[in-house]
Short mmCIF file of C-alpha atoms and ligand atoms in Angstrom, two decimals:
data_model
loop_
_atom_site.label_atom_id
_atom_site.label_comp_id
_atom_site.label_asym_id
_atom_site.label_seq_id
_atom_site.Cartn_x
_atom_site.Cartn_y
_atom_site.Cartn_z
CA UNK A 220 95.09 137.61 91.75
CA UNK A 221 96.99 137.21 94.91
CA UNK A 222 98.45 133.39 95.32
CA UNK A 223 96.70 132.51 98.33
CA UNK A 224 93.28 133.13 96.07
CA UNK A 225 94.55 131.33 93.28
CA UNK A 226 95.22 128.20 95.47
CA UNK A 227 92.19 128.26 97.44
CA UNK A 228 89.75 129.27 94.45
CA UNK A 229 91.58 126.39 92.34
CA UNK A 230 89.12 123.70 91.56
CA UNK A 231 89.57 120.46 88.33
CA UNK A 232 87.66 121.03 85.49
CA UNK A 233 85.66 119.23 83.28
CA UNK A 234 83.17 120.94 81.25
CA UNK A 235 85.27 122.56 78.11
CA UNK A 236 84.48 125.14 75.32
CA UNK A 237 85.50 124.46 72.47
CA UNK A 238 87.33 127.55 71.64
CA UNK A 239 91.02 126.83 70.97
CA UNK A 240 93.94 127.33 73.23
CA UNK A 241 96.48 129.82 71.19
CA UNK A 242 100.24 129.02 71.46
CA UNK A 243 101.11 132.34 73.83
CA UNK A 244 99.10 131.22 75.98
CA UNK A 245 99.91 127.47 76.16
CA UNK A 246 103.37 129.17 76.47
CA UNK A 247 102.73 131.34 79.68
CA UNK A 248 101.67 128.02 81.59
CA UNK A 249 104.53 125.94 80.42
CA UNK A 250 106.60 129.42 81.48
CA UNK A 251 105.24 129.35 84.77
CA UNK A 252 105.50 125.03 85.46
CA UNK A 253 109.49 126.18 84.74
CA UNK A 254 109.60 127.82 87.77
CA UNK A 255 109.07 125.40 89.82
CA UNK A 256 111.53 123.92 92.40
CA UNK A 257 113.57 120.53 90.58
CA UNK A 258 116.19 118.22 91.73
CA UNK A 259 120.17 119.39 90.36
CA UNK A 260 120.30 119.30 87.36
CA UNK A 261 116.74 120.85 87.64
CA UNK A 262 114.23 120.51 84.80
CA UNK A 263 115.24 117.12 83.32
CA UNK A 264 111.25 117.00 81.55
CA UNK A 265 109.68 118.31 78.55
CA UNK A 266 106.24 119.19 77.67
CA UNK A 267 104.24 117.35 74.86
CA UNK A 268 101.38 120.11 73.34
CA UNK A 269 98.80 117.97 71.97
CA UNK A 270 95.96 120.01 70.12
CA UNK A 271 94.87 117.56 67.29
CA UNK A 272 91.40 116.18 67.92
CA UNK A 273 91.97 113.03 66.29
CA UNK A 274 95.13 111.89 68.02
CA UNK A 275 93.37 113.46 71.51
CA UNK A 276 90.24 110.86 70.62
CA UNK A 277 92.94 108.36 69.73
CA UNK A 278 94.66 108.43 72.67
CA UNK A 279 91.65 108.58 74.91
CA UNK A 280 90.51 105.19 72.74
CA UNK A 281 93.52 103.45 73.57
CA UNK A 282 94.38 104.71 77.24
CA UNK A 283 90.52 103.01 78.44
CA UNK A 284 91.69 99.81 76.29
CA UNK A 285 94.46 99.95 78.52
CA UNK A 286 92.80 100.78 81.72
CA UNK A 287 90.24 98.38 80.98
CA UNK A 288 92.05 95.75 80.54
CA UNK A 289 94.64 95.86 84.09
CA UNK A 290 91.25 96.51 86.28
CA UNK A 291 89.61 92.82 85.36
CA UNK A 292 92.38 91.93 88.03
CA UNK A 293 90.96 94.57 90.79
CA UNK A 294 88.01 93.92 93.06
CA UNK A 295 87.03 97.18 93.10
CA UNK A 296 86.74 97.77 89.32
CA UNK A 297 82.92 97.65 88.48
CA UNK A 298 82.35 101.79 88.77
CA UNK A 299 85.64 102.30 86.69
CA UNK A 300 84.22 99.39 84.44
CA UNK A 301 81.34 100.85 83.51
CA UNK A 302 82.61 104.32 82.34
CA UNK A 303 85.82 103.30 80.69
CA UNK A 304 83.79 100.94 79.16
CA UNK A 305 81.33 103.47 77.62
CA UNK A 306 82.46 104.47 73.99
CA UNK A 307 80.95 108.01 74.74
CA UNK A 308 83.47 108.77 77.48
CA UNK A 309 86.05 110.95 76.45
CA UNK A 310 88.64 110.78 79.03
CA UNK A 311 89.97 114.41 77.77
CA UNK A 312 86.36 115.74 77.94
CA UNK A 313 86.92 117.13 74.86
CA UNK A 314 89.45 119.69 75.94
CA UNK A 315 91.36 121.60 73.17
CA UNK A 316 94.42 120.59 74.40
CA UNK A 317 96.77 117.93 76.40
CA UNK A 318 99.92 118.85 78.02
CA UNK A 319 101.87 116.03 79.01
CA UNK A 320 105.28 116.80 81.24
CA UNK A 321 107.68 113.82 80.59
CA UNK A 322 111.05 113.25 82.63
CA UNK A 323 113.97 113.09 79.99
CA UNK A 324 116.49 111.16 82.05
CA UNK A 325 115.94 108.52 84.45
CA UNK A 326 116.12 110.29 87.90
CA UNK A 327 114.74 109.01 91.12
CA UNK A 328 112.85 112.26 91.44
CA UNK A 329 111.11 111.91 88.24
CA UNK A 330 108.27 111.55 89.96
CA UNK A 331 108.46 114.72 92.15
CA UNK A 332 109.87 117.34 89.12
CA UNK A 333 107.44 116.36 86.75
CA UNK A 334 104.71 116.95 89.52
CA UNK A 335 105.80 120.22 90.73
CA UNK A 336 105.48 121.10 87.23
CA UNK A 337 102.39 120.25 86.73
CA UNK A 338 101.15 121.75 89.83
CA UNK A 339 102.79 125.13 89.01
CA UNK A 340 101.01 124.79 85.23
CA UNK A 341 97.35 124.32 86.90
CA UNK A 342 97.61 127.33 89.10
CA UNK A 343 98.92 129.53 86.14
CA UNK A 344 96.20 128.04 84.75
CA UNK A 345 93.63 128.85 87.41
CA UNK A 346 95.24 132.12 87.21
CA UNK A 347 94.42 133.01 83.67
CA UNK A 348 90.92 131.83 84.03
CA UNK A 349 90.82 128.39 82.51
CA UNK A 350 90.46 125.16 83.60
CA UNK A 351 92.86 122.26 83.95
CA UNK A 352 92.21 118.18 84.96
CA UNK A 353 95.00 115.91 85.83
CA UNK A 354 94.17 112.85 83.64
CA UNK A 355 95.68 109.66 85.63
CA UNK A 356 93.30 107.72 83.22
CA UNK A 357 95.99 108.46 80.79
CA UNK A 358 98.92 107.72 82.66
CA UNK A 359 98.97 103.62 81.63
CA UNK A 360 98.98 104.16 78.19
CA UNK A 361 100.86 106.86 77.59
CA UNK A 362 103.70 104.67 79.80
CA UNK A 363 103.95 102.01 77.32
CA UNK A 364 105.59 102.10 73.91
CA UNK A 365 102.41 102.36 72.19
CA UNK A 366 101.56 105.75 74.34
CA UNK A 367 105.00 107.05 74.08
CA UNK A 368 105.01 106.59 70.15
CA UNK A 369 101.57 107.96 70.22
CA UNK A 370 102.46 111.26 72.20
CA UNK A 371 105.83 110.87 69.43
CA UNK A 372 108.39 111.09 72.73
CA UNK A 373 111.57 108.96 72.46
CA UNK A 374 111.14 105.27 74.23
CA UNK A 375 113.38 106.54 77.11
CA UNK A 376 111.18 109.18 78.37
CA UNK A 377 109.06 108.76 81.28
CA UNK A 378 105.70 110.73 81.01
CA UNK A 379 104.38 111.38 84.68
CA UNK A 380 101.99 113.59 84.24
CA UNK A 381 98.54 114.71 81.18
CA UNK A 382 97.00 117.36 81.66
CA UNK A 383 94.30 118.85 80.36
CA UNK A 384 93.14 123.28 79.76
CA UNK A 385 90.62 125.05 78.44
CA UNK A 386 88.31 127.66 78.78
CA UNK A 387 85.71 126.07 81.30
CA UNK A 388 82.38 126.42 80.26
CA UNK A 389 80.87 126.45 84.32
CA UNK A 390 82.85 127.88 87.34
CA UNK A 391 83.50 125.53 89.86
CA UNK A 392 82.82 126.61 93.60
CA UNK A 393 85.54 126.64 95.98
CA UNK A 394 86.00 123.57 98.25
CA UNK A 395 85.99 123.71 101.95
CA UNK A 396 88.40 120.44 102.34
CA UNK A 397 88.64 119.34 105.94
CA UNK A 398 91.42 120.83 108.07
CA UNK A 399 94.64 118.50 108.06
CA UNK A 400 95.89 116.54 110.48
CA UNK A 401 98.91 118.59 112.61
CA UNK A 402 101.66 116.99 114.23
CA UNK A 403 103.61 119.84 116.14
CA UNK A 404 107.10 118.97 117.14
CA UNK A 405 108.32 122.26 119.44
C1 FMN B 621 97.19 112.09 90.12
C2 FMN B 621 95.80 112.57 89.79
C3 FMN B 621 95.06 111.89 88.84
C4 FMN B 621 93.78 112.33 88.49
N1 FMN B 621 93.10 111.68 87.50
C5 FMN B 621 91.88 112.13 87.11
C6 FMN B 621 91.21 111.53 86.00
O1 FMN B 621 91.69 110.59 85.36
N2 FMN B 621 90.00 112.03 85.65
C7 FMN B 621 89.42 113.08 86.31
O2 FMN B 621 88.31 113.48 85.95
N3 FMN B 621 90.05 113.69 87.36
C8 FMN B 621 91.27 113.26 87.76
N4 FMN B 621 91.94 113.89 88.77
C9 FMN B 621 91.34 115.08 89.41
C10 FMN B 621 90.81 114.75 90.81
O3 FMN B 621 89.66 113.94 90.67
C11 FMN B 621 90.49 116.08 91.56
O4 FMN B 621 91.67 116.79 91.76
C12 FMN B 621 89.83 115.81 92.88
O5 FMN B 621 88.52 115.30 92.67
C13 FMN B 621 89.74 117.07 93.76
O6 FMN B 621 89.00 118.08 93.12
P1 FMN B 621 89.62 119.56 92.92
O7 FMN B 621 90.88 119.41 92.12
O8 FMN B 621 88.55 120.35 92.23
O9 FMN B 621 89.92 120.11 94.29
C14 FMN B 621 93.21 113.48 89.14
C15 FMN B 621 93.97 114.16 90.09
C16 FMN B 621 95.25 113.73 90.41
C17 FMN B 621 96.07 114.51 91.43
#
């Protein structure tokens, strides 16, 4: 599929199969999040392949603990409340698999490689016909000891970004977003 289809037919998933994800093919998209762009010396992250079902519920358990418990400071918390509070909410929505792209040095671009990474992984995703979800739900957790021992990274990693594939059970229309605000300058 040409690239400009893949970016504008590109939608998050949430609705997962549970047919398994095999390793080639957890491979291609972790081939294709290498390509991307990265700050000298470039690709200072790895990728975490979490497949386990237990640890996946685990980790999902723990990260709503953890969101849970920083929101009772926000004012706009009751929606987020209510779901993260439900024991039925998987935050993985039962995917077969979490890929979580961790920074292995401190860098001030942590941030931005990691990203690019993951962006790169979601299209190749897209690509091959499955789905993919950013989880930022996870992202608390999986920043504290607890979700770095949990993931089994060393303490000094940074993981930026979770995300979840699978074979998505419904398609996903594309989505007209409005046009973006231009600034010309010449
Ligand atoms: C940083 C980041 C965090 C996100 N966290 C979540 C999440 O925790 N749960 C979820 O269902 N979707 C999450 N998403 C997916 C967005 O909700 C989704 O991209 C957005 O609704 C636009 O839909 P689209 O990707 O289909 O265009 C996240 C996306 C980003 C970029």
């Amino acid at each position: 599929m040409p690239l400009q289809e893949t970016i504008l037919e590109r939608r998050t998933m949430r609705d997962y199969g549970s047919e398994p994800l095999d390793d080639a093919t957890i491979r291609d998209l972790i081939r294709a999040a290498r390509q991307g762009p990265g700050t000298a010396p470039p690709h200072r992250w790895a990728c975490t392949v979490i497949r386990d079902a237990a640890a996946l519920a685990r980790i999902s358990r723990e990260a709503k603990a953890h969101m849970l418990a920083s929101l009772r400071t926000s004012p706009h918390s009751a929606h987020y409340q209510s779901l993260l509070g439900d024991p039925a909410f998987d935050i993985f929505y039962r995917a077969p698999v979490l890929l979580v792209i961790s920074a292995t040095t401190r860098s001030p671009w942590n941030v931005e490689d990691c990203t690019i990474a993951a962006e790169n992984l979601m299209l190749a995703a897209s690509e091959a016909g499955l789905g993919a979800c950013w989880i930022g739900f996870a992202q608390g957790f999986i920043g504290t000891a607890e979700g770095k021992a949990a993931l089994g990274v060393p303490a000094d990693w940074v993981p930026v970004a979770p995300i979840i594939v699978g074979r998505a059970d419904n398609a996903a229309l594309p989505l007209q977003r409005k046009p973006p605000e231009l600034c010309w300058i010449g």
